[in-house]
Amino acid sequence: MMSQKQLQKIEKLDPHLVNQIAAGEVIERPAAILKELVENSIDAGALRVDVDVEDGGRALIAIRDNGCGISVDDIALAFERHATSKLSTGDLFAINTFGFRGEALPSIASISRTQMITRTSADEHAWKITIDGGKSSLLAPHQAAIGTTLEVRDIFYATPARLKFLKNATTELGHCKDMLARIAMANPHVHFTFKADNRNIYDWPSGSLTTRIAQVMGNEFSQNTVPVLLEREGYSLEGLVSLPTYSRSQANDQYIYVNNRWVRDRNVSGILRVAYQDVLMTGRHPMAVLFFNLDGREVDVNVHPAKTEVRFRDSGFVRSFLIQGVKQSLQASQHTASPSIGNLVLGAFTSPNLKNFTNTNINYKPILRDSYPSAKPHPIAAFIQPTYAPVLEQEEVAIDYPMGIAKAQVFETFIVAQTNDALLVIDQHAAHERIVYEELKSQWSAQGKLPSQPLLQPEYIELSENDCVLFEQNQPLFEQIGFVIDVYSSKTLVVHSTPIACHLQGSKEFIHDVLADFKVLGEGVSAIEVLWEKLSSHACHNSIRAGKTLSLAEMNALLRQMESTPKSAMCNHGRPTFVKLDKKSLEKLFER
Ligand code: ADP
Ligand code: MG
């Protein structure tokens, strides 16, 4: 049967409507306007950009720059769609400006009340234009310095349906702050200021990249990072990544730039995950500021109107290049403990307030040696006139070992050791975890697989059909890490053996986790890397638990093992395995 519906005659969309439609893509919220305008300022060669917002940007976003300005003949054109001064070469792959699509100004002007004041160095005075919901006023002369000021008021007032999607002022302000931070990081040559409702939020004078990163990320970040630098065949990766001992629960503080353009690439946090897999616990995220540069012809930035996604011609190569760059730096920093932790230790070792000292019931429990007399000496007397002296065993005299000689165990959790010039406190569980994990790795590299252990009773695991297929595709890898698993039905697996190494409580959770990760990370991350990451988080089940009493010999054995184990400064969860307090700091604490 023929449809009764008759379509109307085809007509070209009214340009105003076209702009509003485009605005739907480019301008999702005030922060997006801020981005477009600040990028325009930088494209115009500005060295100073002042940003003001009111009501989280919902009432006003104002950007003032000292860039080149727009000549009076071009002002009207700037607000026309697809009008740009940035594609003179006509080559989409030779772009060295942030903008190039000529969409931002007309889109913004179509949904708000916009005013622009601009002046070039050739002009005697500035010009002003206002555009109200897409309708522009006549140009009028105005007094202003060289550069451009744009004021955007009442965002989305012309498109009430979109207005409803704006979040409260605090949220929108947060987005604006984040956005400016991202842009500022890649443009340290520009002085940025940011005010919200007349409060000063940022004032970042121009300077080196290092200075800018510290301004944006804070000094603590700068002190807890390692530099990344990898250059090869026209590709370069440069920046700072956090020490594994300094991580976050969210992946927010990861800034990746491709040819100086901040990108929100889904795979980026995946790249960092792989690079940190040995040293960071699942659920923790490194911080990073990374600049990746490559030939413009190798990358397409024109994937989305907001230009925050990119497509690489050779994404496989790019991935491994990025991973390698970050990994190398992490390896170079293996034995660096985060300075913040050292400060924490120092902070923790404050001298006791004398009043408190006498009031406190000091629970003095000498555990220096297993064989100490059980009688408790008076705490003060013990210091003045020791009633006993630790008897050093022969080997304990030589304390040139990097991890020193074990002196005591406290709280059944920490080992206290001494080297020639420092006191060490070692987390026995964390340290052993690292040792077990590195052992796993050396077995792996020697035999290319891990030993497995048969289960007394096979374990049946229900999966979706898709997951089952995914499992089958990766079955050989599971076998490599020590599983023996058969596909029982289209939705069931049966596990016969599990890896000795990780002492799984049950394989079900492990397999579900791994398959979920396969799906999230997609192509580019090798499946075996995912498996390793998971194994590392399970290796701890095989470690000396906190709470286990150790003899001195056991403690010393652990210390010697740590010395011969790579990456022993942190456990495979990225926590430090030991802290160190050198003799000098100790003396300083006592004001000696
Ligand atoms: P695009 O940045 O993609 O070219 P826009 O709509 O953002 O498109 O801007 C249109 C044009 O207006 C730009 O190409 C540029 O010539 C001019 N322009 C916009 N903002 C500024 C500014 N702050 N200073 C100088 N020129 C500007
Ligand atoms: Mg632009």
Coordinates of C-alpha atoms and ligand atoms in Angstrom, one line a residue, residues 36-46 63-71 74-75 77-87 97-108 116-120 147-150 307, ligand 1:
E36 CA 36.6 28.4 20.8
L37 CA 37.2 32.0 21.8
V38 CA 40.5 31.5 23.6
E39 CA 41.8 29.4 20.7
N40 CA 40.8 32.2 18.3
S41 CA 42.8 34.5 20.5
I42 CA 45.9 32.3 20.4
D43 CA 45.5 31.8 16.7
A44 CA 45.5 35.6 16.4
G45 CA 48.9 35.7 18.1
A46 CA 47.8 37.0 21.4
I63 CA 37.5 37.1 26.4
R64 CA 39.9 40.0 25.9
D65 CA 43.1 39.5 23.9
N66 CA 46.0 41.5 22.5
G67 CA 46.2 39.6 19.3
C68 CA 46.1 41.0 15.7
G69 CA 42.5 42.0 15.7
I70 CA 40.1 41.8 12.7
S71 CA 40.2 44.5 10.0
D74 CA 36.3 41.3 7.6
I75 CA 34.3 41.8 10.7
L77 CA 32.5 37.9 7.4
A78 CA 34.0 36.5 10.6
F79 CA 30.4 35.8 11.7
E80 CA 29.5 34.1 8.5
R81 CA 29.5 30.4 8.3
H82 CA 32.5 28.6 6.8
A83 CA 34.5 31.9 6.7
T84 CA 38.0 31.5 8.0
S85 CA 41.4 33.2 7.6
K86 CA 43.2 30.0 8.5
L87 CA 43.0 27.7 5.5
T97 CA 46.1 26.9 14.0
F98 CA 43.5 25.6 16.4
G99 CA 40.6 26.8 14.2
F100 CA 40.0 26.2 10.5
R101 CA 36.3 25.3 10.1
G102 CA 35.0 28.9 10.4
E103 CA 32.1 27.7 12.5
A104 CA 32.6 29.0 16.0
L105 CA 31.7 32.7 15.7
P106 CA 28.5 32.2 13.7
S107 CA 27.4 29.3 15.9
I108 CA 28.0 31.2 19.1
M116 CA 32.7 42.1 19.6
I117 CA 35.2 45.0 19.8
T118 CA 38.2 44.6 17.6
R119 CA 41.1 46.7 16.3
T120 CA 44.1 45.9 14.2
G147 CA 43.2 43.2 19.9
T148 CA 39.8 41.7 20.3
T149 CA 37.2 41.5 23.0
L150 CA 34.3 39.2 22.7
K307 CA 38.3 18.8 17.2
Ligands
ADP1 P1 38.0 29.6 12.7 O1 38.7 29.9 13.9 O2 37.7 28.2 12.4 O3 38.6 30.3 11.5 P2 35.9 31.2 13.8 O4 34.4 31.3 13.5 O5 36.3 30.8 15.2 O6 36.5 30.2 12.7 O7 36.5 32.6 13.4 C1 36.4 33.2 12.2 C2 37.5 34.1 11.8 O8 37.4 35.3 12.6 C3 38.9 33.5 12.1 O9 39.3 32.8 11.0 C4 39.7 34.8 12.3 O10 40.1 35.3 11.1 C5 38.7 35.7 12.9 N1 38.8 35.8 14.4 C6 38.1 35.2 15.3 N2 38.5 35.5 16.5 C7 39.5 36.4 16.4 C8 40.4 37.0 17.4 N3 40.2 36.9 18.7 N4 41.4 37.8 16.9 C9 41.5 37.9 15.5 N5 40.8 37.3 14.6 C10 39.8 36.5 15.0

